[in-house]
PDB file of C-alpha atoms in Angstrom:
ATOM      1  CA  MET A   1     166.259 142.997 152.809  1.00  0.00           C
ATOM      2  CA  ARG A   2     169.003 142.212 150.279  1.00  0.00           C
ATOM      3  CA  GLU A   3     168.677 142.578 146.528  1.00  0.00           C
ATOM      4  CA  GLU A   4     171.112 142.369 143.648  1.00  0.00           C
ATOM      5  CA  GLN A   5     170.881 144.716 140.674  1.00  0.00           C
ATOM      6  CA  GLN A   6     171.594 143.623 137.088  1.00  0.00           C
ATOM      7  CA  ASP A   7     174.964 145.408 137.141  1.00  0.00           C
ATOM      8  CA  GLY A   8     176.071 143.400 140.184  1.00  0.00           C
ATOM      9  CA  THR A   9     175.362 146.140 142.736  1.00  0.00           C
ATOM     10  CA  VAL A  10     174.108 144.721 146.029  1.00  0.00           C
ATOM     11  CA  VAL A  11     171.566 146.792 147.968  1.00  0.00           C
ATOM     12  CA  HIS A  12     170.679 146.191 151.626  1.00  0.00           C
ATOM     13  CA  ARG A  13     167.624 147.981 153.007  1.00  0.00           C
ATOM     14  CA  SER A  14     166.769 147.983 156.681  1.00  0.00           C
ATOM     15  CA  ARG A  15     164.127 149.449 158.937  1.00  0.00           C
ATOM     16  CA  VAL A  16     164.596 149.578 162.707  1.00  0.00           C
ATOM     17  CA  ASP A  17     161.574 150.412 164.863  1.00  0.00           C
ATOM     18  CA  TYR A  18     162.624 151.824 168.233  1.00  0.00           C
ATOM     19  CA  GLY A  19     159.068 152.037 169.542  1.00  0.00           C
ATOM     20  CA  GLY A  20     156.824 155.021 170.092  1.00  0.00           C
ATOM     21  CA  GLY A  21     156.849 155.730 166.354  1.00  0.00           C
ATOM     22  CA  ALA A  22     160.642 156.188 166.166  1.00  0.00           C
ATOM     23  CA  VAL A  23     162.003 154.623 162.963  1.00  0.00           C
ATOM     24  CA  LEU A  24     165.434 154.466 161.296  1.00  0.00           C
ATOM     25  CA  LEU A  25     165.636 153.601 157.588  1.00  0.00           C
ATOM     26  CA  THR A  26     169.021 152.678 156.076  1.00  0.00           C
ATOM     27  CA  VAL A  27     170.120 151.801 152.546  1.00  0.00           C
ATOM     28  CA  ASP A  28     173.593 150.341 151.928  1.00  0.00           C
ATOM     29  CA  THR A  29     174.788 150.049 148.324  1.00  0.00           C
ATOM     30  CA  TYR A  30     177.819 147.912 147.467  1.00  0.00           C
ATOM     31  CA  ARG A  31     178.987 148.455 143.890  1.00  0.00           C
ATOM     32  CA  PRO A  32     181.029 145.941 141.870  1.00  0.00           C
ATOM     33  CA  ASP A  33     183.949 148.432 141.788  1.00  0.00           C
ATOM     34  CA  GLY A  34     184.206 148.208 145.596  1.00  0.00           C
ATOM     35  CA  VAL A  35     182.434 151.467 146.439  1.00  0.00           C
ATOM     36  CA  HIS A  36     180.097 151.333 149.452  1.00  0.00           C
ATOM     37  CA  VAL A  37     177.552 154.104 150.070  1.00  0.00           C
ATOM     38  CA  GLN A  38     175.335 154.144 153.169  1.00  0.00           C
ATOM     39  CA  VAL A  39     172.558 156.631 153.882  1.00  0.00           C
ATOM     40  CA  SER A  40     170.044 156.714 156.730  1.00  0.00           C
ATOM     41  CA  ALA A  41     167.037 158.769 157.756  1.00  0.00           C
ATOM     42  CA  GLY A  42     165.237 158.754 161.080  1.00  0.00           C
ATOM     43  CA  ASN A  43     162.502 160.663 162.824  1.00  0.00           C
ATOM     44  CA  PHE A  44     163.872 160.820 166.353  1.00  0.00           C
ATOM     45  CA  LEU A  45     166.472 162.226 168.709  1.00  0.00           C
ATOM     46  CA  ALA A  46     168.612 159.824 170.683  1.00  0.00           C
ATOM     47  CA  THR A  47     170.359 161.750 173.424  1.00  0.00           C
ATOM     48  CA  GLY A  48     171.156 158.941 175.827  1.00  0.00           C
ATOM     49  CA  GLY A  49     167.697 159.073 177.365  1.00  0.00           C
ATOM     50  CA  PRO A  50     164.355 158.010 175.974  1.00  0.00           C
ATOM     51  CA  VAL A  51     163.993 158.184 172.195  1.00  0.00           C
ATOM     52  CA  THR A  52     161.881 161.199 171.206  1.00  0.00           C
ATOM     53  CA  THR A  53     160.238 161.437 167.795  1.00  0.00           C
ATOM     54  CA  THR A  54     160.621 164.724 165.925  1.00  0.00           C
ATOM     55  CA  ARG A  55     158.092 164.074 163.142  1.00  0.00           C
ATOM     56  CA  PRO A  56     155.573 161.334 162.242  1.00  0.00           C
ATOM     57  CA  VAL A  57     157.856 159.609 159.694  1.00  0.00           C
ATOM     58  CA  PRO A  58     161.489 159.958 158.540  1.00  0.00           C
ATOM     59  CA  PRO A  59     161.985 162.842 156.059  1.00  0.00           C
ATOM     60  CA  LEU A  60     163.127 160.453 153.291  1.00  0.00           C
ATOM     61  CA  ASP A  61     161.678 157.053 152.390  1.00  0.00           C
ATOM     62  CA  GLU A  62     163.684 154.019 151.191  1.00  0.00           C
ATOM     63  CA  ALA A  63     163.274 154.973 147.518  1.00  0.00           C
ATOM     64  CA  ALA A  64     164.730 158.445 148.150  1.00  0.00           C
ATOM     65  CA  LEU A  65     167.604 156.973 150.179  1.00  0.00           C
ATOM     66  CA  TRP A  66     168.382 154.500 147.380  1.00  0.00           C
ATOM     67  CA  ALA A  67     168.390 157.361 144.856  1.00  0.00           C
ATOM     68  CA  LEU A  68     170.965 159.199 146.986  1.00  0.00           C
ATOM     69  CA  THR A  69     173.290 156.183 146.901  1.00  0.00           C
ATOM     70  CA  GLN A  70     173.276 156.419 143.094  1.00  0.00           C
ATOM     71  CA  ILE A  71     174.744 159.943 142.939  1.00  0.00           C
ATOM     72  CA  GLU A  72     178.176 159.538 141.359  1.00  0.00           C
ATOM     73  CA  GLN A  73     179.558 162.654 143.035  1.00  0.00           C
ATOM     74  CA  LEU A  74     179.277 160.957 146.448  1.00  0.00           C
ATOM     75  CA  THR A  75     182.086 158.583 145.546  1.00  0.00           C
ATOM     76  CA  PRO A  76     185.666 158.958 144.318  1.00  0.00           C
TER      77      PRO A  76
END
């Protein structure tokens, strides 16, 4: 899903379901000044074999991931 904030920041949110309850959530934030911040959270191990879940849901939801992309100290 793509959304544009009032300040011109573009936010892409994605959810990939790998089956068996394994989920990867990602939030990409593209700021008007050219800064790109990407954060992801998943609930699985991918070791080259079958995907194994480590907990029922990822430890952070999309709202928490978006909040992380807003931390100024993460960017130059």
